[in-house]
mmCIF file with all atom_site columns, C-alpha atoms in Angstrom:
data_model
loop_
_atom_site.group_PDB
_atom_site.id
_atom_site.type_symbol
_atom_site.label_atom_id
_atom_site.label_alt_id
_atom_site.label_comp_id
_atom_site.label_asym_id
_atom_site.label_entity_id
_atom_site.label_seq_id
_atom_site.pdbx_PDB_ins_code
_atom_site.Cartn_x
_atom_site.Cartn_y
_atom_site.Cartn_z
_atom_site.occupancy
_atom_site.B_iso_or_equiv
_atom_site.pdbx_formal_charge
_atom_site.auth_seq_id
_atom_site.auth_comp_id
_atom_site.auth_asym_id
_atom_site.auth_atom_id
_atom_site.pdbx_PDB_model_num
ATOM 1   C CA . MET A 1 1   ? -10.548 -67.552 -57.020 1.00 80.00 ? 70  MET A CA 1
ATOM 2   C CA . GLU A 1 2   ? -9.588  -64.063 -58.146 1.00 91.00 ? 71  GLU A CA 1
ATOM 3   C CA . PRO A 1 3   ? -7.841  -61.675 -55.747 1.00 92.00 ? 72  PRO A CA 1
ATOM 4   C CA . THR A 1 4   ? -9.928  -58.852 -54.352 1.00 93.00 ? 73  THR A CA 1
ATOM 5   C CA . ASP A 1 5   ? -9.076  -55.175 -54.707 1.00 94.00 ? 74  ASP A CA 1
ATOM 6   C CA . ALA A 1 6   ? -7.978  -55.132 -51.070 1.00 95.00 ? 75  ALA A CA 1
ATOM 7   C CA . GLN A 1 7   ? -5.585  -58.021 -51.633 1.00 96.00 ? 76  GLN A CA 1
ATOM 8   C CA . LEU A 1 8   ? -4.104  -56.412 -54.732 1.00 96.00 ? 77  LEU A CA 1
ATOM 9   C CA . TRP A 1 9   ? -3.602  -53.098 -52.929 1.00 97.00 ? 78  TRP A CA 1
ATOM 10  C CA . ALA A 1 10  ? -2.053  -54.885 -49.933 1.00 97.00 ? 79  ALA A CA 1
ATOM 11  C CA . ALA A 1 11  ? 0.427   -56.703 -52.182 1.00 97.00 ? 80  ALA A CA 1
ATOM 12  C CA . GLY A 1 12  ? 1.224   -53.620 -54.257 1.00 97.00 ? 81  GLY A CA 1
ATOM 13  C CA . LEU A 1 13  ? 1.867   -51.473 -51.207 1.00 97.00 ? 82  LEU A CA 1
ATOM 14  C CA . ALA A 1 14  ? 3.881   -54.233 -49.539 1.00 98.00 ? 83  ALA A CA 1
ATOM 15  C CA . PHE A 1 15  ? 6.154   -54.451 -52.582 1.00 98.00 ? 84  PHE A CA 1
ATOM 16  C CA . VAL A 1 16  ? 7.299   -50.847 -52.170 1.00 97.00 ? 85  VAL A CA 1
ATOM 17  C CA . LEU A 1 17  ? 7.441   -50.842 -48.357 1.00 97.00 ? 86  LEU A CA 1
ATOM 18  C CA . PRO A 1 18  ? 10.948  -52.351 -47.762 1.00 97.00 ? 87  PRO A CA 1
ATOM 19  C CA . PRO A 1 19  ? 12.909  -49.244 -48.814 1.00 96.00 ? 88  PRO A CA 1
ATOM 20  C CA . ILE A 1 20  ? 10.499  -47.076 -46.812 1.00 96.00 ? 89  ILE A CA 1
ATOM 21  C CA . MET A 1 21  ? 10.930  -49.348 -43.792 1.00 97.00 ? 90  MET A CA 1
ATOM 22  C CA . ALA A 1 22  ? 14.720  -49.053 -44.213 1.00 96.00 ? 91  ALA A CA 1
ATOM 23  C CA . PHE A 1 23  ? 14.475  -45.423 -43.079 1.00 95.00 ? 92  PHE A CA 1
ATOM 24  C CA . VAL A 1 24  ? 13.337  -46.650 -39.647 1.00 95.00 ? 93  VAL A CA 1
ATOM 25  C CA . ILE A 1 25  ? 15.267  -49.930 -39.335 1.00 94.00 ? 94  ILE A CA 1
ATOM 26  C CA . GLN A 1 26  ? 18.750  -49.579 -37.863 1.00 92.00 ? 95  GLN A CA 1
ATOM 27  C CA . PRO A 1 27  ? 21.648  -51.850 -38.915 1.00 91.00 ? 96  PRO A CA 1
ATOM 28  C CA . ARG A 1 28  ? 22.353  -52.695 -35.273 1.00 91.00 ? 97  ARG A CA 1
ATOM 29  C CA . TRP A 1 29  ? 18.837  -54.106 -34.683 1.00 93.00 ? 98  TRP A CA 1
ATOM 30  C CA . SER A 1 30  ? 18.704  -57.840 -34.075 1.00 95.00 ? 99  SER A CA 1
ATOM 31  C CA . GLY A 1 31  ? 17.017  -60.160 -36.556 1.00 94.00 ? 100 GLY A CA 1
ATOM 32  C CA . PRO A 1 32  ? 14.007  -60.832 -34.295 1.00 96.00 ? 101 PRO A CA 1
ATOM 33  C CA . LEU A 1 33  ? 13.457  -57.100 -33.768 1.00 96.00 ? 102 LEU A CA 1
ATOM 34  C CA . LYS A 1 34  ? 13.544  -56.489 -37.528 1.00 96.00 ? 103 LYS A CA 1
ATOM 35  C CA . GLY A 1 35  ? 11.073  -59.363 -37.951 1.00 96.00 ? 104 GLY A CA 1
ATOM 36  C CA . ILE A 1 36  ? 8.672   -57.964 -35.369 1.00 97.00 ? 105 ILE A CA 1
ATOM 37  C CA . PHE A 1 37  ? 8.844   -54.529 -36.995 1.00 97.00 ? 106 PHE A CA 1
ATOM 38  C CA . THR A 1 38  ? 8.133   -56.113 -40.391 1.00 97.00 ? 107 THR A CA 1
ATOM 39  C CA . LEU A 1 39  ? 5.109   -57.963 -38.999 1.00 97.00 ? 108 LEU A CA 1
ATOM 40  C CA . LEU A 1 40  ? 3.779   -54.747 -37.450 1.00 98.00 ? 109 LEU A CA 1
ATOM 41  C CA . VAL A 1 41  ? 4.147   -52.939 -40.768 1.00 98.00 ? 110 VAL A CA 1
ATOM 42  C CA . ALA A 1 42  ? 2.445   -55.844 -42.575 1.00 98.00 ? 111 ALA A CA 1
ATOM 43  C CA . ALA A 1 43  ? -0.396  -55.719 -40.043 1.00 97.00 ? 112 ALA A CA 1
ATOM 44  C CA . GLY A 1 44  ? -0.810  -51.997 -40.674 1.00 97.00 ? 113 GLY A CA 1
ATOM 45  C CA . ASP A 1 45  ? -0.747  -52.567 -44.433 1.00 97.00 ? 114 ASP A CA 1
ATOM 46  C CA . GLY A 1 46  ? -3.366  -55.307 -44.181 1.00 97.00 ? 115 GLY A CA 1
ATOM 47  C CA . LEU A 1 47  ? -5.622  -53.375 -41.816 1.00 97.00 ? 116 LEU A CA 1
ATOM 48  C CA . GLY A 1 48  ? -5.428  -50.204 -43.877 1.00 97.00 ? 117 GLY A CA 1
ATOM 49  C CA . THR A 1 49  ? -6.011  -51.766 -47.261 1.00 96.00 ? 118 THR A CA 1
ATOM 50  C CA . ALA A 1 50  ? -8.876  -53.903 -45.962 1.00 96.00 ? 119 ALA A CA 1
ATOM 51  C CA . TYR A 1 51  ? -10.489 -50.882 -44.323 1.00 96.00 ? 120 TYR A CA 1
ATOM 52  C CA . PHE A 1 52  ? -10.173 -48.528 -47.291 1.00 96.00 ? 121 PHE A CA 1
ATOM 53  C CA . ASN A 1 53  ? -11.416 -51.198 -49.720 1.00 95.00 ? 122 ASN A CA 1
ATOM 54  C CA . HIS A 1 54  ? -14.482 -52.010 -47.584 1.00 94.00 ? 123 HIS A CA 1
ATOM 55  C CA . ALA A 1 55  ? -13.257 -55.550 -46.875 1.00 92.00 ? 124 ALA A CA 1
ATOM 56  C CA . PHE A 1 56  ? -12.935 -55.021 -43.129 1.00 93.00 ? 125 PHE A CA 1
ATOM 57  C CA . ASP A 1 57  ? -14.121 -58.414 -41.959 1.00 94.00 ? 126 ASP A CA 1
ATOM 58  C CA . HIS A 1 58  ? -12.144 -61.236 -40.340 1.00 92.00 ? 127 HIS A CA 1
ATOM 59  C CA . LYS A 1 59  ? -11.269 -63.014 -43.572 1.00 93.00 ? 128 LYS A CA 1
ATOM 60  C CA . GLY A 1 60  ? -10.413 -59.838 -45.492 1.00 93.00 ? 129 GLY A CA 1
ATOM 61  C CA . VAL A 1 61  ? -8.166  -58.406 -42.793 1.00 96.00 ? 130 VAL A CA 1
ATOM 62  C CA . VAL A 1 62  ? -6.284  -61.631 -42.095 1.00 96.00 ? 131 VAL A CA 1
ATOM 63  C CA . THR A 1 63  ? -5.811  -62.349 -45.788 1.00 96.00 ? 132 THR A CA 1
ATOM 64  C CA . CYS A 1 64  ? -4.464  -58.855 -46.474 1.00 97.00 ? 133 CYS A CA 1
ATOM 65  C CA . MET A 1 65  ? -2.134  -58.994 -43.463 1.00 97.00 ? 134 MET A CA 1
ATOM 66  C CA . LEU A 1 66  ? -0.697  -62.381 -44.444 1.00 97.00 ? 135 LEU A CA 1
ATOM 67  C CA . LEU A 1 67  ? -0.339  -61.367 -48.073 1.00 97.00 ? 136 LEU A CA 1
ATOM 68  C CA . ALA A 1 68  ? 1.448   -58.174 -47.037 1.00 98.00 ? 137 ALA A CA 1
ATOM 69  C CA . ALA A 1 69  ? 3.862   -60.084 -44.773 1.00 98.00 ? 138 ALA A CA 1
ATOM 70  C CA . VAL A 1 70  ? 4.781   -62.562 -47.507 1.00 98.00 ? 139 VAL A CA 1
ATOM 71  C CA . THR A 1 71  ? 5.118   -59.840 -50.140 1.00 98.00 ? 140 THR A CA 1
ATOM 72  C CA . ILE A 1 72  ? 7.317   -57.628 -47.940 1.00 98.00 ? 141 ILE A CA 1
ATOM 73  C CA . GLY A 1 73  ? 9.640   -60.562 -47.245 1.00 97.00 ? 142 GLY A CA 1
ATOM 74  C CA . ALA A 1 74  ? 9.784   -61.707 -50.853 1.00 97.00 ? 143 ALA A CA 1
ATOM 75  C CA . ALA A 1 75  ? 10.308  -58.202 -52.248 1.00 98.00 ? 144 ALA A CA 1
ATOM 76  C CA . TYR A 1 76  ? 13.061  -57.473 -49.731 1.00 97.00 ? 145 TYR A CA 1
ATOM 77  C CA . HIS A 1 77  ? 14.982  -60.691 -50.322 1.00 96.00 ? 146 HIS A CA 1
ATOM 78  C CA . LEU A 1 78  ? 14.486  -60.861 -54.091 1.00 97.00 ? 147 LEU A CA 1
ATOM 79  C CA . LEU A 1 79  ? 14.849  -57.193 -55.092 1.00 97.00 ? 148 LEU A CA 1
ATOM 80  C CA . TRP A 1 80  ? 15.610  -54.586 -52.448 1.00 96.00 ? 149 TRP A CA 1
ATOM 81  C CA . LYS A 1 81  ? 18.404  -56.407 -50.578 1.00 95.00 ? 150 LYS A CA 1
ATOM 82  C CA . PRO A 1 82  ? 20.318  -57.811 -53.609 1.00 96.00 ? 151 PRO A CA 1
ATOM 83  C CA . SER A 1 83  ? 20.173  -54.426 -55.346 1.00 96.00 ? 152 SER A CA 1
ATOM 84  C CA . GLY A 1 84  ? 21.683  -52.832 -52.233 1.00 95.00 ? 153 GLY A CA 1
ATOM 85  C CA . ILE A 1 85  ? 18.967  -50.176 -52.059 1.00 95.00 ? 154 ILE A CA 1
ATOM 86  C CA . ALA A 1 86  ? 17.429  -51.083 -48.698 1.00 94.00 ? 155 ALA A CA 1
ATOM 87  C CA . PRO A 1 87  ? 20.751  -51.813 -46.937 1.00 93.00 ? 156 PRO A CA 1
ATOM 88  C CA . SER A 1 88  ? 22.163  -48.500 -48.245 1.00 94.00 ? 157 SER A CA 1
ATOM 89  C CA . ILE A 1 89  ? 19.178  -46.613 -46.869 1.00 95.00 ? 158 ILE A CA 1
ATOM 90  C CA . GLU A 1 90  ? 19.556  -48.386 -43.506 1.00 92.00 ? 159 GLU A CA 1
ATOM 91  C CA . GLN A 1 91  ? 23.239  -47.466 -43.411 1.00 92.00 ? 160 GLN A CA 1
ATOM 92  C CA . ALA A 1 92  ? 22.662  -43.850 -44.482 1.00 93.00 ? 161 ALA A CA 1
ATOM 93  C CA . THR A 1 93  ? 19.872  -43.242 -41.962 1.00 93.00 ? 162 THR A CA 1
ATOM 94  C CA . SER A 1 94  ? 21.542  -45.013 -39.049 1.00 90.00 ? 163 SER A CA 1
ATOM 95  C CA . THR A 1 95  ? 21.662  -42.913 -35.899 1.00 87.00 ? 164 THR A CA 1
ATOM 96  C CA . ASN A 1 96  ? 25.346  -43.762 -35.505 1.00 77.00 ? 165 ASN A CA 1
ATOM 97  C CA . GLY A 1 97  ? 26.310  -43.762 -39.170 1.00 59.00 ? 166 GLY A CA 1
ATOM 98  C CA . GLY A 1 98  ? 25.998  -47.553 -39.363 1.00 49.00 ? 167 GLY A CA 1
ATOM 99  C CA . ALA A 1 99  ? 29.310  -47.982 -37.573 1.00 57.00 ? 168 ALA A CA 1
ATOM 100 C CA . ASP A 1 100 ? 28.225  -51.150 -35.796 1.00 55.00 ? 169 ASP A CA 1
ATOM 101 C CA . GLY A 1 101 ? 26.170  -52.598 -38.656 1.00 54.00 ? 170 GLY A CA 1
ATOM 102 C CA . PRO A 1 102 ? 27.224  -55.210 -41.165 1.00 57.00 ? 171 PRO A CA 1
ATOM 103 C CA . PRO A 1 103 ? 29.277  -54.007 -44.143 1.00 56.00 ? 172 PRO A CA 1
ATOM 104 C CA . LEU A 1 104 ? 27.373  -53.351 -47.319 1.00 55.00 ? 173 LEU A CA 1
ATOM 105 C CA . THR A 1 105 ? 27.905  -55.758 -50.192 1.00 57.00 ? 174 THR A CA 1
ATOM 106 C CA . ARG A 1 106 ? 27.758  -54.358 -53.686 1.00 57.00 ? 175 ARG A CA 1
ATOM 107 C CA . ILE A 1 107 ? 26.977  -56.436 -56.721 1.00 54.00 ? 176 ILE A CA 1
#
C-alpha cells in the first residue's frame, strides 16, 4: 500500500517540527508535559494535513496523527537532539535562561 499525499505531508512536516517546537518547550518542563505537548502538536499536524489534502475522514486523520507522532519522536531522537540543535534552541529561548534545565551536551 502506497502512502497518500496527506501521509507524506504529515511525515515531512513532522520531521521539521522538533526545532520549531523547541522555541515553546522549556528545559524545566517535566518529561510527561513535553510528551503531552508533542502529542498535541502531532494531532495538529495530522488534522491539518488530512484536512488540506482532502483526506479528512476517520482513517485519514488517525493515520496522519499517528504518523506525525512517530516521525516527530524519531526525528528528535535521531537528528535534532544528538546534533544539539533542539536542546540549544530550548536553552536559548528559556524564560529563565535555562538556569534550571539540564546542561547541554556537545558532540
